[in-house]
PDB file of C-alpha atoms in Angstrom:
ATOM      1  CA  UNK A   1      77.198 142.496 135.878  1.00 53.00           C
ATOM      2  CA  UNK A   2      79.032 139.199 135.733  1.00 58.00           C
ATOM      3  CA  UNK A   3      80.458 140.239 132.371  1.00 58.00           C
ATOM      4  CA  UNK A   4      82.045 143.321 133.954  1.00 58.00           C
ATOM      5  CA  UNK A   5      83.453 141.236 136.799  1.00 64.00           C
ATOM      6  CA  UNK A   6      84.886 138.735 134.327  1.00 64.00           C
ATOM      7  CA  UNK A   7      86.449 141.556 132.294  1.00 59.00           C
ATOM      8  CA  UNK A   8      88.081 143.195 135.321  1.00 61.00           C
ATOM      9  CA  UNK A   9      89.263 139.799 136.536  1.00 70.00           C
ATOM     10  CA  UNK A  10      90.790 139.062 133.128  1.00 66.00           C
ATOM     11  CA  UNK A  11      92.361 142.528 132.957  1.00 62.00           C
ATOM     12  CA  UNK A  12      93.788 142.084 136.462  1.00 66.00           C
ATOM     13  CA  UNK A  13      95.378 138.775 135.487  1.00 69.00           C
ATOM     14  CA  UNK A  14      96.937 140.390 132.420  1.00 64.00           C
ATOM     15  CA  UNK A  15      98.404 143.299 134.409  1.00 61.00           C
ATOM     16  CA  UNK A  16      99.784 140.918 137.031  1.00 65.00           C
ATOM     17  CA  UNK A  17     101.689 139.066 134.319  1.00 61.00           C
ATOM     18  CA  UNK A  18     103.351 142.262 133.077  1.00 62.00           C
ATOM     19  CA  UNK A  19     106.818 142.515 134.671  1.00 66.00           C
ATOM     20  CA  UNK A  20     107.614 145.552 136.771  1.00 70.00           C
ATOM     21  CA  UNK A  21     109.696 148.111 134.881  1.00 74.00           C
ATOM     22  CA  UNK A  22     112.747 149.183 136.867  1.00 80.00           C
ATOM     23  CA  UNK A  23     115.230 152.005 136.370  1.00 88.00           C
ATOM     24  CA  UNK A  24     117.784 149.685 134.780  1.00 87.00           C
ATOM     25  CA  UNK A  25     115.173 148.577 132.229  1.00 82.00           C
ATOM     26  CA  UNK A  26     114.580 152.191 131.198  1.00 88.00           C
ATOM     27  CA  UNK A  27     118.343 152.737 130.897  1.00 91.00           C
ATOM     28  CA  UNK A  28     118.675 149.629 128.721  1.00 90.00           C
ATOM     29  CA  UNK A  29     115.826 150.786 126.468  1.00 90.00           C
ATOM     30  CA  UNK A  30     117.412 154.224 126.041  1.00 91.00           C
ATOM     31  CA  UNK A  31     120.829 152.728 125.251  1.00 92.00           C
ATOM     32  CA  UNK A  32     119.396 150.300 122.690  1.00 92.00           C
ATOM     33  CA  UNK A  33     117.309 153.055 121.080  1.00 90.00           C
ATOM     34  CA  UNK A  34     120.343 155.355 120.877  1.00 87.00           C
ATOM     35  CA  UNK A  35     122.546 152.632 119.362  1.00 84.00           C
ATOM     36  CA  UNK A  36     119.890 151.731 116.787  1.00 83.00           C
ATOM     37  CA  UNK A  37     119.396 155.400 115.880  1.00 84.00           C
ATOM     38  CA  UNK A  38     123.134 155.949 115.406  1.00 76.00           C
ATOM     39  CA  UNK A  39     123.421 152.713 113.399  1.00 76.00           C
ATOM     40  CA  UNK A  40     120.608 153.693 111.027  1.00 76.00           C
ATOM     41  CA  UNK A  41     121.975 157.240 110.750  1.00 73.00           C
ATOM     42  CA  UNK A  42     125.424 155.885 109.855  1.00 69.00           C
ATOM     43  CA  UNK A  43     124.172 153.222 107.445  1.00 68.00           C
ATOM     44  CA  UNK A  44     122.021 155.670 105.454  1.00 67.00           C
ATOM     45  CA  UNK A  45     125.130 157.658 104.564  1.00 58.00           C
ATOM     46  CA  UNK A  46     127.220 154.721 103.318  1.00 60.00           C
ATOM     47  CA  UNK A  47     127.232 151.955 100.728  1.00 59.00           C
ATOM     48  CA  UNK A  48     126.041 149.613 103.474  1.00 64.00           C
ATOM     49  CA  UNK A  49     122.501 151.022 103.083  1.00 68.00           C
ATOM     50  CA  UNK A  50     122.133 149.142  99.795  1.00 67.00           C
ATOM     51  CA  UNK A  51     123.436 146.005 101.506  1.00 70.00           C
ATOM     52  CA  UNK A  52     120.894 146.312 104.299  1.00 74.00           C
ATOM     53  CA  UNK A  53     118.121 146.441 101.723  1.00 76.00           C
ATOM     54  CA  UNK A  54     119.460 143.187 100.293  1.00 77.00           C
ATOM     55  CA  UNK A  55     119.627 141.647 103.775  1.00 78.00           C
ATOM     56  CA  UNK A  56     115.982 142.583 104.320  1.00 82.00           C
ATOM     57  CA  UNK A  57     115.013 140.794 101.099  1.00 86.00           C
ATOM     58  CA  UNK A  58     116.969 137.708 102.197  1.00 84.00           C
ATOM     59  CA  UNK A  59     115.192 137.735 105.577  1.00 85.00           C
ATOM     60  CA  UNK A  60     111.827 137.850 103.802  1.00 89.00           C
ATOM     61  CA  UNK A  61     112.863 134.890 101.626  1.00 89.00           C
ATOM     62  CA  UNK A  62     114.055 133.022 104.736  1.00 87.00           C
ATOM     63  CA  UNK A  63     110.735 133.647 106.486  1.00 89.00           C
ATOM     64  CA  UNK A  64     108.809 132.350 103.466  1.00 92.00           C
ATOM     65  CA  UNK A  65     111.080 129.296 103.297  1.00 88.00           C
ATOM     66  CA  UNK A  66     110.465 128.507 106.973  1.00 89.00           C
ATOM     67  CA  UNK A  67     106.695 128.952 106.674  1.00 90.00           C
ATOM     68  CA  UNK A  68     106.410 126.684 103.623  1.00 88.00           C
ATOM     69  CA  UNK A  69     109.185 124.317 104.819  1.00 84.00           C
ATOM     70  CA  UNK A  70     111.418 124.864 101.788  1.00 87.00           C
ATOM     71  CA  UNK A  71     114.274 122.838 103.243  1.00 88.00           C
ATOM     72  CA  UNK A  72     116.735 123.341 100.386  1.00 89.00           C
ATOM     73  CA  UNK A  73     116.535 127.135 100.614  1.00 87.00           C
ATOM     74  CA  UNK A  74     116.794 126.951 104.409  1.00 85.00           C
ATOM     75  CA  UNK A  75     119.929 124.782 104.110  1.00 87.00           C
ATOM     76  CA  UNK A  76     121.536 127.181 101.622  1.00 87.00           C
ATOM     77  CA  UNK A  77     120.822 130.231 103.764  1.00 83.00           C
ATOM     78  CA  UNK A  78     121.994 128.611 107.003  1.00 82.00           C
ATOM     79  CA  UNK A  79     125.282 127.485 105.435  1.00 82.00           C
ATOM     80  CA  UNK A  80     126.110 130.801 103.781  1.00 81.00           C
ATOM     81  CA  UNK A  81     125.404 133.155 106.682  1.00 78.00           C
ATOM     82  CA  UNK A  82     128.878 132.740 108.215  1.00 76.00           C
ATOM     83  CA  UNK A  83     130.557 133.423 104.872  1.00 80.00           C
ATOM     84  CA  UNK A  84     128.279 136.420 104.382  1.00 78.00           C
ATOM     85  CA  UNK A  85     129.332 137.959 107.695  1.00 79.00           C
ATOM     86  CA  UNK A  86     133.026 137.594 106.818  1.00 84.00           C
ATOM     87  CA  UNK A  87     132.407 139.045 103.350  1.00 79.00           C
ATOM     88  CA  UNK A  88     130.572 141.996 104.919  1.00 76.00           C
ATOM     89  CA  UNK A  89     133.513 142.748 107.220  1.00 79.00           C
ATOM     90  CA  UNK A  90     135.964 142.629 104.301  1.00 82.00           C
ATOM     91  CA  UNK A  91     133.937 144.597 101.747  1.00 74.00           C
ATOM     92  CA  UNK A  92     132.781 147.314 104.135  1.00 72.00           C
ATOM     93  CA  UNK A  93     135.986 147.594 106.158  1.00 76.00           C
ATOM     94  CA  UNK A  94     136.472 151.319 105.299  1.00 69.00           C
ATOM     95  CA  UNK A  95     132.930 152.188 106.391  1.00 67.00           C
ATOM     96  CA  UNK A  96     133.260 150.181 109.613  1.00 73.00           C
ATOM     97  CA  UNK A  97     136.592 151.841 110.374  1.00 72.00           C
ATOM     98  CA  UNK A  98     135.115 155.308 109.885  1.00 66.00           C
ATOM     99  CA  UNK A  99     132.137 154.413 112.072  1.00 68.00           C
ATOM    100  CA  UNK A 100     134.403 153.248 114.914  1.00 71.00           C
ATOM    101  CA  UNK A 101     136.614 156.331 114.537  1.00 66.00           C
ATOM    102  CA  UNK A 102     133.545 158.550 114.685  1.00 64.00           C
ATOM    103  CA  UNK A 103     132.344 156.728 117.802  1.00 65.00           C
ATOM    104  CA  UNK A 104     135.733 157.180 119.445  1.00 66.00           C
ATOM    105  CA  UNK A 105     135.736 160.919 118.734  1.00 58.00           C
ATOM    106  CA  UNK A 106     132.282 161.512 120.180  1.00 59.00           C
ATOM    107  CA  UNK A 107     131.994 163.229 123.554  1.00 57.00           C
ATOM    108  CA  UNK A 108     128.442 162.390 124.534  1.00 53.00           C
ATOM    109  CA  UNK A 109     128.423 164.396 127.773  1.00 51.00           C
ATOM    110  CA  UNK A 110     129.682 167.485 125.970  1.00 50.00           C
ATOM    111  CA  UNK A 111     127.102 167.064 123.219  1.00 50.00           C
ATOM    112  CA  UNK A 112     124.303 166.995 125.761  1.00 47.00           C
ATOM    113  CA  UNK A 113     125.531 170.032 127.696  1.00 47.00           C
ATOM    114  CA  UNK A 114     126.781 172.365 124.983  1.00 46.00           C
ATOM    115  CA  UNK A 115     124.709 174.197 122.430  1.00 44.00           C
ATOM    116  CA  UNK A 116     124.006 172.490 119.104  1.00 43.00           C
ATOM    117  CA  UNK A 117     124.378 175.745 117.196  1.00 43.00           C
ATOM    118  CA  UNK A 118     128.137 175.926 117.557  1.00 44.00           C
ATOM    119  CA  UNK A 119     130.979 173.582 116.945  1.00 48.00           C
ATOM    120  CA  UNK A 120     132.271 172.432 120.293  1.00 47.00           C
ATOM    121  CA  UNK A 121     135.721 171.098 119.406  1.00 56.00           C
ATOM    122  CA  UNK A 122     137.386 173.986 117.588  1.00 67.00           C
ATOM    123  CA  UNK A 123     140.337 175.376 119.527  1.00 70.00           C
ATOM    124  CA  UNK A 124     140.470 178.731 117.770  1.00 81.00           C
ATOM    125  CA  UNK A 125     139.591 182.205 118.954  1.00 88.00           C
ATOM    126  CA  UNK A 126     137.187 184.601 117.292  1.00 89.00           C
ATOM    127  CA  UNK A 127     139.937 186.776 115.807  1.00 92.00           C
ATOM    128  CA  UNK A 128     141.572 183.861 113.983  1.00 93.00           C
ATOM    129  CA  UNK A 129     138.199 182.832 112.589  1.00 93.00           C
ATOM    130  CA  UNK A 130     137.642 186.377 111.320  1.00 94.00           C
ATOM    131  CA  UNK A 131     141.026 186.323 109.577  1.00 95.00           C
ATOM    132  CA  UNK A 132     140.192 183.042 107.828  1.00 96.00           C
ATOM    133  CA  UNK A 133     136.758 184.268 106.751  1.00 96.00           C
ATOM    134  CA  UNK A 134     138.214 187.551 105.454  1.00 96.00           C
ATOM    135  CA  UNK A 135     140.863 185.696 103.441  1.00 97.00           C
ATOM    136  CA  UNK A 136     138.346 183.215 102.059  1.00 97.00           C
ATOM    137  CA  UNK A 137     135.962 186.004 101.058  1.00 96.00           C
ATOM    138  CA  UNK A 138     138.736 187.849  99.217  1.00 96.00           C
ATOM    139  CA  UNK A 139     139.937 184.681  97.447  1.00 96.00           C
ATOM    140  CA  UNK A 140     136.350 183.926  96.463  1.00 95.00           C
ATOM    141  CA  UNK A 141     136.123 187.274  94.659  1.00 95.00           C
ATOM    142  CA  UNK A 142     139.326 186.609  92.697  1.00 94.00           C
ATOM    143  CA  UNK A 143     138.551 182.891  92.188  1.00 94.00           C
ATOM    144  CA  UNK A 144     141.746 181.843  93.933  1.00 95.00           C
ATOM    145  CA  UNK A 145     141.603 178.156  94.829  1.00 95.00           C
ATOM    146  CA  UNK A 146     142.155 177.367  98.508  1.00 96.00           C
ATOM    147  CA  UNK A 147     141.984 174.386 100.844  1.00 97.00           C
ATOM    148  CA  UNK A 148     142.118 175.158 104.581  1.00 97.00           C
ATOM    149  CA  UNK A 149     141.884 172.409 107.204  1.00 97.00           C
ATOM    150  CA  UNK A 150     140.969 173.540 110.726  1.00 95.00           C
ATOM    151  CA  UNK A 151     141.821 170.960 113.372  1.00 92.00           C
ATOM    152  CA  UNK A 152     139.528 169.932 116.179  1.00 86.00           C
ATOM    153  CA  UNK A 153     140.583 167.321 118.751  1.00 79.00           C
ATOM    154  CA  UNK A 154     142.451 164.893 116.485  1.00 78.00           C
ATOM    155  CA  UNK A 155     145.868 166.237 115.527  1.00 84.00           C
ATOM    156  CA  UNK A 156     146.806 165.881 111.864  1.00 89.00           C
ATOM    157  CA  UNK A 157     150.508 165.244 112.397  1.00 88.00           C
ATOM    158  CA  UNK A 158     150.743 162.645 109.610  1.00 87.00           C
ATOM    159  CA  UNK A 159     149.361 165.071 107.046  1.00 92.00           C
ATOM    160  CA  UNK A 160     151.270 168.015 108.489  1.00 92.00           C
ATOM    161  CA  UNK A 161     154.603 166.296 107.800  1.00 91.00           C
ATOM    162  CA  UNK A 162     153.646 165.830 104.138  1.00 93.00           C
ATOM    163  CA  UNK A 163     153.803 169.600 103.613  1.00 95.00           C
ATOM    164  CA  UNK A 164     156.033 172.519 104.554  1.00 95.00           C
ATOM    165  CA  UNK A 165     156.036 173.707 108.166  1.00 95.00           C
ATOM    166  CA  UNK A 166     154.901 177.329 108.535  1.00 94.00           C
ATOM    167  CA  UNK A 167     154.112 177.848 112.248  1.00 93.00           C
ATOM    168  CA  UNK A 168     152.777 181.382 111.888  1.00 95.00           C
ATOM    169  CA  UNK A 169     149.943 183.406 113.349  1.00 95.00           C
ATOM    170  CA  UNK A 170     146.710 183.214 111.363  1.00 96.00           C
ATOM    171  CA  UNK A 171     146.310 186.372 109.279  1.00 96.00           C
ATOM    172  CA  UNK A 172     144.249 186.981 106.169  1.00 96.00           C
ATOM    173  CA  UNK A 173     147.231 188.471 104.316  1.00 96.00           C
ATOM    174  CA  UNK A 174     149.374 185.388 104.912  1.00 96.00           C
ATOM    175  CA  UNK A 175     146.591 183.010 103.857  1.00 97.00           C
ATOM    176  CA  UNK A 176     146.013 184.954 100.622  1.00 96.00           C
ATOM    177  CA  UNK A 177     149.735 185.014  99.864  1.00 96.00           C
ATOM    178  CA  UNK A 178     150.068 181.267 100.443  1.00 96.00           C
ATOM    179  CA  UNK A 179     147.285 180.411  97.980  1.00 96.00           C
ATOM    180  CA  UNK A 180     148.244 183.047  95.403  1.00 94.00           C
ATOM    181  CA  UNK A 181     148.724 181.589  91.919  1.00 88.00           C
ATOM    182  CA  UNK A 182     152.258 180.605  90.899  1.00 86.00           C
ATOM    183  CA  UNK A 183     153.628 180.761  94.457  1.00 90.00           C
ATOM    184  CA  UNK A 184     155.569 177.774  95.868  1.00 90.00           C
ATOM    185  CA  UNK A 185     152.990 177.080  98.608  1.00 91.00           C
ATOM    186  CA  UNK A 186     149.710 177.479  96.715  1.00 90.00           C
ATOM    187  CA  UNK A 187     149.285 173.812  95.774  1.00 90.00           C
ATOM    188  CA  UNK A 188     147.944 171.513  98.486  1.00 93.00           C
ATOM    189  CA  UNK A 189     146.206 172.097 101.801  1.00 96.00           C
ATOM    190  CA  UNK A 190     146.870 174.450 104.689  1.00 97.00           C
ATOM    191  CA  UNK A 191     146.469 173.094 108.228  1.00 96.00           C
ATOM    192  CA  UNK A 192     145.395 175.417 111.052  1.00 96.00           C
ATOM    193  CA  UNK A 193     145.888 174.308 114.652  1.00 92.00           C
ATOM    194  CA  UNK A 194     144.571 176.488 117.460  1.00 87.00           C
ATOM    195  CA  UNK A 195     145.447 180.011 116.287  1.00 90.00           C
ATOM    196  CA  UNK A 196     148.421 179.188 114.085  1.00 94.00           C
ATOM    197  CA  UNK A 197     149.035 178.076 110.529  1.00 96.00           C
ATOM    198  CA  UNK A 198     151.175 174.995 111.120  1.00 96.00           C
ATOM    199  CA  UNK A 199     151.788 173.795 107.552  1.00 96.00           C
ATOM    200  CA  UNK A 200     150.987 174.319 103.869  1.00 96.00           C
ATOM    201  CA  UNK A 201     151.170 172.264 100.644  1.00 95.00           C
ATOM    202  CA  UNK A 202     149.951 169.229 102.613  1.00 96.00           C
ATOM    203  CA  UNK A 203     148.664 166.111 100.859  1.00 95.00           C
ATOM    204  CA  UNK A 204     145.210 164.896 101.865  1.00 95.00           C
ATOM    205  CA  UNK A 205     143.393 161.612 101.144  1.00 92.00           C
ATOM    206  CA  UNK A 206     140.746 161.760  98.431  1.00 92.00           C
ATOM    207  CA  UNK A 207     137.240 160.579  99.228  1.00 90.00           C
ATOM    208  CA  UNK A 208     136.040 157.453  97.429  1.00 83.00           C
ATOM    209  CA  UNK A 209     132.394 158.403  98.027  1.00 82.00           C
ATOM    210  CA  UNK A 210     130.723 157.727  94.677  1.00 80.00           C
ATOM    211  CA  UNK A 211     127.670 159.800  95.604  1.00 80.00           C
ATOM    212  CA  UNK A 212     129.612 163.066  95.477  1.00 86.00           C
ATOM    213  CA  UNK A 213     128.709 165.398  92.635  1.00 85.00           C
ATOM    214  CA  UNK A 214     130.737 164.964  89.455  1.00 84.00           C
ATOM    215  CA  UNK A 215     131.191 168.730  89.454  1.00 84.00           C
ATOM    216  CA  UNK A 216     133.517 168.465  92.446  1.00 89.00           C
ATOM    217  CA  UNK A 217     137.200 168.440  91.611  1.00 90.00           C
ATOM    218  CA  UNK A 218     140.249 167.107  93.418  1.00 93.00           C
ATOM    219  CA  UNK A 219     140.314 169.951  95.942  1.00 94.00           C
ATOM    220  CA  UNK A 220     136.747 169.282  97.086  1.00 95.00           C
ATOM    221  CA  UNK A 221     137.249 165.509  97.170  1.00 94.00           C
ATOM    222  CA  UNK A 222     140.338 166.018  99.317  1.00 95.00           C
ATOM    223  CA  UNK A 223     138.283 168.179 101.690  1.00 95.00           C
ATOM    224  CA  UNK A 224     135.645 165.469 102.037  1.00 94.00           C
ATOM    225  CA  UNK A 225     138.328 162.779 102.304  1.00 92.00           C
ATOM    226  CA  UNK A 226     140.157 164.347 105.253  1.00 93.00           C
ATOM    227  CA  UNK A 227     136.853 165.098 107.002  1.00 91.00           C
ATOM    228  CA  UNK A 228     135.967 161.397 106.720  1.00 86.00           C
ATOM    229  CA  UNK A 229     139.069 160.245 108.601  1.00 84.00           C
ATOM    230  CA  UNK A 230     139.503 163.122 111.072  1.00 84.00           C
ATOM    231  CA  UNK A 231     137.216 165.385 113.089  1.00 82.00           C
ATOM    232  CA  UNK A 232     138.241 168.541 111.276  1.00 90.00           C
ATOM    233  CA  UNK A 233     136.491 171.365 109.468  1.00 94.00           C
ATOM    234  CA  UNK A 234     137.645 172.095 105.913  1.00 96.00           C
ATOM    235  CA  UNK A 235     137.081 175.323 103.994  1.00 97.00           C
ATOM    236  CA  UNK A 236     137.344 175.167 100.200  1.00 97.00           C
ATOM    237  CA  UNK A 237     137.394 177.950  97.625  1.00 96.00           C
ATOM    238  CA  UNK A 238     136.746 176.875  94.044  1.00 95.00           C
ATOM    239  CA  UNK A 239     139.045 178.407  91.453  1.00 93.00           C
ATOM    240  CA  UNK A 240     136.426 177.738  88.741  1.00 92.00           C
ATOM    241  CA  UNK A 241     133.391 179.378  90.360  1.00 93.00           C
ATOM    242  CA  UNK A 242     134.760 181.149  93.429  1.00 94.00           C
ATOM    243  CA  UNK A 243     132.163 179.352  95.559  1.00 95.00           C
ATOM    244  CA  UNK A 244     133.016 178.711  99.213  1.00 96.00           C
ATOM    245  CA  UNK A 245     132.325 175.208 100.528  1.00 96.00           C
ATOM    246  CA  UNK A 246     132.556 173.680 103.996  1.00 96.00           C
ATOM    247  CA  UNK A 247     133.287 169.988 104.610  1.00 95.00           C
ATOM    248  CA  UNK A 248     132.912 168.167 107.912  1.00 91.00           C
ATOM    249  CA  UNK A 249     132.094 164.612 108.914  1.00 86.00           C
ATOM    250  CA  UNK A 250     132.322 163.345 105.334  1.00 86.00           C
ATOM    251  CA  UNK A 251     129.707 165.835 104.113  1.00 90.00           C
ATOM    252  CA  UNK A 252     130.204 169.018 102.115  1.00 94.00           C
ATOM    253  CA  UNK A 253     128.000 172.110 101.960  1.00 94.00           C
ATOM    254  CA  UNK A 254     128.586 174.171  98.842  1.00 93.00           C
ATOM    255  CA  UNK A 255     128.274 177.889  98.182  1.00 93.00           C
ATOM    256  CA  UNK A 256     128.047 179.031 101.802  1.00 95.00           C
ATOM    257  CA  UNK A 257     128.107 182.721 102.724  1.00 93.00           C
ATOM    258  CA  UNK A 258     130.524 184.403 105.098  1.00 91.00           C
ATOM    259  CA  UNK A 259     127.935 184.635 107.899  1.00 92.00           C
ATOM    260  CA  UNK A 260     127.409 180.874 107.866  1.00 93.00           C
ATOM    261  CA  UNK A 261     131.151 180.251 107.723  1.00 93.00           C
ATOM    262  CA  UNK A 262     131.816 182.671 110.572  1.00 93.00           C
ATOM    263  CA  UNK A 263     129.146 181.005 112.677  1.00 91.00           C
ATOM    264  CA  UNK A 264     130.790 177.616 112.174  1.00 91.00           C
ATOM    265  CA  UNK A 265     134.373 178.753 112.660  1.00 89.00           C
ATOM    266  CA  UNK A 266     134.067 181.580 115.136  1.00 77.00           C
ATOM    267  CA  UNK A 267     130.885 180.954 117.073  1.00 54.00           C
ATOM    268  CA  UNK A 268     131.059 181.133 120.834  1.00 47.00           C
ATOM    269  CA  UNK A 269     132.319 177.582 121.360  1.00 45.00           C
ATOM    270  CA  UNK A 270     132.103 177.923 125.107  1.00 42.00           C
ATOM    271  CA  UNK A 271     128.380 178.659 125.193  1.00 42.00           C
ATOM    272  CA  UNK A 272     126.804 176.033 127.362  1.00 40.00           C
ATOM    273  CA  UNK A 273     123.327 175.037 128.358  1.00 40.00           C
ATOM    274  CA  UNK A 274     123.746 176.971 131.605  1.00 40.00           C
ATOM    275  CA  UNK A 275     124.758 180.131 129.732  1.00 43.00           C
ATOM    276  CA  UNK A 276     121.782 179.729 127.407  1.00 41.00           C
ATOM    277  CA  UNK A 277     119.491 179.675 130.440  1.00 40.00           C
ATOM    278  CA  UNK A 278     121.087 182.883 131.705  1.00 41.00           C
ATOM    279  CA  UNK A 279     120.437 184.554 128.353  1.00 37.00           C
ATOM    280  CA  UNK A 280     116.823 183.374 128.317  1.00 40.00           C
ATOM    281  CA  UNK A 281     116.129 184.901 131.749  1.00 42.00           C
ATOM    282  CA  UNK A 282     117.928 188.134 130.907  1.00 43.00           C
ATOM    283  CA  UNK A 283     121.188 187.338 132.640  1.00 41.00           C
ATOM    284  CA  UNK A 284     124.698 187.505 131.262  1.00 40.00           C
ATOM    285  CA  UNK A 285     126.949 184.762 129.974  1.00 39.00           C
ATOM    286  CA  UNK A 286     129.147 183.004 132.484  1.00 38.00           C
TER     287      UNK A 286
END
């Protein structure tokens, strides 16, 4: 009996030493968990992932050096850490810049409220999306190369001025004519803003991502490159295979069908969590 009393007394002392968890503590835990998740998610898609593996090895060596009191190794590591941080900032400046740009473009409240199945930043109606998909499908059949950049929130004025201003309504016939072989406007990228073709023959930055497939040519690398520096959606038609690809956020999905493309370009961007609830209970969309 005394053993039980001693156990409960010990357990009571332990629980009394545990600090009370308040609302602000829960908020801090959620923020830290979210930041760590986003950091790991970002690092895994960049060259910095290899660096982090190296840092882990160095930390293991440092721990061994501290345990066995290897003073020379400890001195070397402690005196090179500042230089290592500066070197990291210099070497991985492009990746850090893209990470900060991506953070600045994020609308966390919108992401929580709106449906994940549809792109939430496209300012283009369903009819314009249908015209783009129809043009892309036709060019895919004839293996006509095309590069179409659809803006989201960040305006591509710098790249727009590198081409020829069009400022025309989005139609499949116009898109096909622009990318037709041996026409003055077929080379370069087309930029679509809202429901208008604003420019053609635009120059785009090429991606320096070494993990991209060697099968991808300049057109596909340009699509990935612009999607790395701007929150846009890029449609590519290969003139070698006729395959349709979609690039966004520095990633490219190859050989997509028209249903997938239409869902990404012309999905109901205004569908919210509230509307989804209405649909689930048999109501109508707001």
